[in-house]
Amino acid sequence: MDISLVDRAATTGVSALHRTAPAAKLAATALVLGAVIVSTNVLVVATIAMGLFSVVLGQRLKWLPLLVLSLYPGIFAALYAFAAWTGGLWASLIVFKAVTSALAVLLLMFTTPYPQVFAPIQRLMPAVIGDSLLMTYRSLFLLLEKFSHTLTAARLRAGVVGVNPIKSAATVTRSLGGVLLYSIDLSQRTHDIMHLRGYDGRLVVSPMPSASVGVDRFVVVLAAAVAAFALAWRIWFPVLNPYAWLPLAASAAVLVIVAAARLLKGDSA
Amino acid sequence: MSHIHIPDGILPLWLVALGWVIIVGWIALATKMASAEELRRRVPLVGAMAALMLVGMTTEIIPIAYHVNLTVLAGILLGPWLSVITALVVNVMLALVGHGGTTVIGLNSVVIALEMVVGWALFGQLVRLLGRRRAGMSAAIATVLALALSTTLLVAIVAAGGAPATGRESGAFDPTTLSFHNPFGGGVVANVIATKEQPAAVPVLSVTRFATMVYALGSIGWLLEALIIAQIVGFIARVRPGLVFEGAPAQPVRAPLGDEGVHH
């Protein structure tokens, strides 16, 4: 789990999705999540997954780390599916639902800086939660850097650890102990700075302006169409299920075209 | 793995909603227990501890690919009320990188918060019983017990969900209706996955099978986590005992330079 990679992708990217208003992307993500949750047909969920992945490729995002991160929830889903095993199709549905919803959220996070995602959450939650999220975001990268340096120093002092798990754990433990003390001091310093700047119990994040209202609307309408598609399949499944392969085939065709276009342009993972 | 994050779209809606209700109530209680001024002062501490937990989760122990969680350690340092807030913050951050579902942040936070609060309570009792010199051992025992309890809660949540929502609620995933029909002709692609002779299977969750897998994998994680937490707590107890035995919130927050004696 490389959080700094997600943050880098969100803050340095230049795709159309990066320039879309965060509120539009949040609404679109919610709609796609809703679509995944209501779906009961594995082919419908696979269609949504392929559609999302086409967007990832089309927007020239870093597809490999995004894909790897999105596969992680599949591990728990696979455990659950195995526990309630009634066949491969049903198990695939469970795993696909977990992976596709993660893909939707990661698409948002790879194109939107964390503070912009937290801004609407701040309005819904108590101030302490919203501010703590922002402070976590701020502290995280400082601690990651400090931990990386401390770990390197500990490894250099310990000599070559290789693949010995006990020595590896001891090195990690020593480093974490040091970083823990650093984090306590960091929180004190941060408190001082916030106090001096007149912190009164709520940090304010200025929302990112939209580059194009038209693109914002398109993103939301597209996500609403996905939600409507999933809902229709849920309601009229006896009629529609025999044709579930059609949207899947269309989605696969789009994915192949987008992947080929990206390959021809020589973009890396 | 000491705890596993529940992804989206697996549990029934009533259970997902219940998770949100519990965590919102718990947070409301936590914010009520501390004054607004106290909370303002502790926001950076919550942020730093949540970030530390996330740093732990990004670090793998080679070659077994286990990542530490530091939940019990954070619980010991933060105490019961700030722990609940930290659990929610960590789960929001994790959900945003696909590590656990977005809709189930409430349930996941309840599991993690319980782990932190129980760890804190057990550690306090064990230190009283075994003495401050055995802080590391107390932390290790508290960690194993807290993680075992949170894993049990996870199994209970999954068991309460019963048969998977997708199969039960609508019957929409009926294999007899899932086939590859060609709408434009006489079955060019008529690869029927399940025929009508095959009855639709109703998913039945085997809690025993699920629990066996989770406990088998989890117990390895509990021991590793306990060893690591014991080492860290032992180290902190030597260099800054106040943090471990009184908790980070009990440490005085000094006024910024030049602001001493000014009451806010």
Short mmCIF file of C-alpha atoms in Angstrom, two decimals, chain A residues 105-222:
data_model
loop_
_atom_site.label_atom_id
_atom_site.label_comp_id
_atom_site.label_asym_id
_atom_site.label_seq_id
_atom_site.Cartn_x
_atom_site.Cartn_y
_atom_site.Cartn_z
CA VAL A 105 -12.62 4.84 -5.31
CA LEU A 106 -9.02 4.59 -6.51
CA LEU A 107 -9.90 6.29 -9.79
CA LEU A 108 -11.16 9.20 -7.67
CA MET A 109 -8.07 9.22 -5.46
CA PHE A 110 -5.60 8.98 -8.36
CA THR A 111 -7.13 12.14 -9.86
CA THR A 112 -8.10 14.18 -6.77
CA PRO A 113 -5.80 15.43 -4.00
CA TYR A 114 -6.77 14.18 -0.52
CA PRO A 115 -7.69 17.62 0.93
CA GLN A 116 -10.19 18.14 -1.91
CA VAL A 117 -11.82 14.80 -1.07
CA PHE A 118 -11.86 15.68 2.63
CA ALA A 119 -13.48 19.09 2.05
CA PRO A 120 -17.04 17.75 1.55
CA ILE A 121 -16.50 15.11 4.27
CA GLN A 122 -15.60 17.98 6.62
CA ARG A 123 -19.03 19.50 6.08
CA LEU A 124 -20.80 16.26 6.96
CA MET A 125 -18.75 15.22 9.98
CA PRO A 126 -17.87 16.88 13.30
CA ALA A 127 -15.02 19.40 12.99
CA VAL A 128 -12.68 17.18 14.95
CA ILE A 129 -12.99 14.37 12.38
CA GLY A 130 -12.49 16.63 9.34
CA ASP A 131 -9.52 18.38 10.95
CA SER A 132 -8.03 15.08 12.08
CA LEU A 133 -8.24 13.79 8.50
CA LEU A 134 -6.33 16.83 7.26
CA MET A 135 -3.77 16.53 10.06
CA THR A 136 -3.34 12.83 9.26
CA TYR A 137 -2.71 13.71 5.64
CA ARG A 138 -0.16 16.34 6.66
CA SER A 139 1.62 14.11 9.18
CA LEU A 140 1.60 11.03 7.00
CA PHE A 141 4.17 12.14 4.46
CA LEU A 142 6.43 13.65 7.12
CA LEU A 143 6.33 10.37 9.03
CA LEU A 144 6.80 8.26 5.91
CA GLU A 145 9.95 10.21 5.07
CA LYS A 146 11.22 10.04 8.64
CA PHE A 147 10.46 6.31 8.82
CA SER A 148 12.26 5.67 5.54
CA HIS A 149 15.39 7.45 6.82
CA THR A 150 15.24 5.75 10.22
CA LEU A 151 14.74 2.35 8.60
CA THR A 152 17.75 2.89 6.33
CA ALA A 153 19.86 3.92 9.31
CA ALA A 154 18.68 0.90 11.34
CA ARG A 155 19.39 -1.46 8.44
CA LEU A 156 22.85 -0.02 7.97
CA ARG A 157 23.59 -0.49 11.65
CA ALA A 158 22.15 -4.02 11.69
CA GLY A 159 24.15 -5.09 8.65
CA VAL A 160 22.67 -7.20 5.88
CA VAL A 161 19.30 -8.45 7.10
CA GLY A 162 18.45 -10.38 3.93
CA VAL A 163 15.22 -12.34 4.18
CA ASN A 164 15.52 -13.22 7.87
CA PRO A 165 12.04 -12.31 9.17
CA ILE A 166 13.15 -11.98 12.82
CA LYS A 167 15.94 -9.53 11.98
CA SER A 168 13.65 -7.74 9.56
CA ALA A 169 10.97 -7.40 12.26
CA ALA A 170 13.57 -6.17 14.77
CA THR A 171 14.75 -3.49 12.33
CA VAL A 172 11.20 -2.36 11.60
CA THR A 173 10.41 -2.30 15.34
CA ARG A 174 13.43 -0.15 16.20
CA SER A 175 12.53 2.28 13.44
CA LEU A 176 8.86 2.45 14.45
CA GLY A 177 9.82 3.18 18.05
CA GLY A 178 11.92 6.12 16.91
CA VAL A 179 9.22 7.38 14.56
CA LEU A 180 6.62 7.09 17.33
CA LEU A 181 8.58 9.48 19.55
CA TYR A 182 9.09 11.76 16.58
CA SER A 183 5.34 11.73 15.84
CA ILE A 184 4.52 12.81 19.42
CA ASP A 185 6.97 15.72 19.12
CA LEU A 186 5.60 16.50 15.68
CA SER A 187 2.06 16.74 17.07
CA GLN A 188 3.30 19.17 19.74
CA ARG A 189 5.03 21.34 17.12
CA THR A 190 1.97 21.23 14.89
CA HIS A 191 -0.19 22.31 17.82
CA ASP A 192 2.14 25.27 18.42
CA ILE A 193 1.96 26.32 14.77
CA MET A 194 -1.83 25.97 14.61
CA HIS A 195 -2.17 27.91 17.85
CA LEU A 196 0.00 30.75 16.57
CA ARG A 197 -1.97 30.88 13.33
CA GLY A 198 -5.21 31.27 15.27
CA TYR A 199 -6.71 27.81 14.81
CA ASP A 200 -10.26 27.99 16.19
CA GLY A 201 -11.46 24.45 15.79
CA ARG A 202 -12.01 24.11 12.04
CA LEU A 203 -9.52 24.00 9.20
CA VAL A 204 -10.89 25.33 5.94
CA VAL A 205 -10.09 23.81 2.56
CA SER A 206 -10.80 25.99 -0.46
CA PRO A 207 -12.59 23.90 -3.09
CA MET A 208 -10.72 23.48 -6.36
CA PRO A 209 -12.42 25.46 -9.14
CA SER A 210 -13.77 23.54 -12.09
CA ALA A 211 -11.89 23.78 -15.39
CA SER A 212 -14.99 23.01 -17.42
CA VAL A 213 -18.57 22.77 -16.19
CA GLY A 214 -19.41 20.77 -19.30
CA VAL A 215 -16.86 18.07 -18.43
CA ASP A 216 -18.13 18.00 -14.83
CA ARG A 217 -21.68 17.42 -16.05
CA PHE A 218 -20.54 14.77 -18.53
CA VAL A 219 -18.75 12.84 -15.77
CA VAL A 220 -21.84 12.89 -13.53
CA VAL A 221 -24.21 11.98 -16.38
CA LEU A 222 -21.97 9.08 -17.43
#
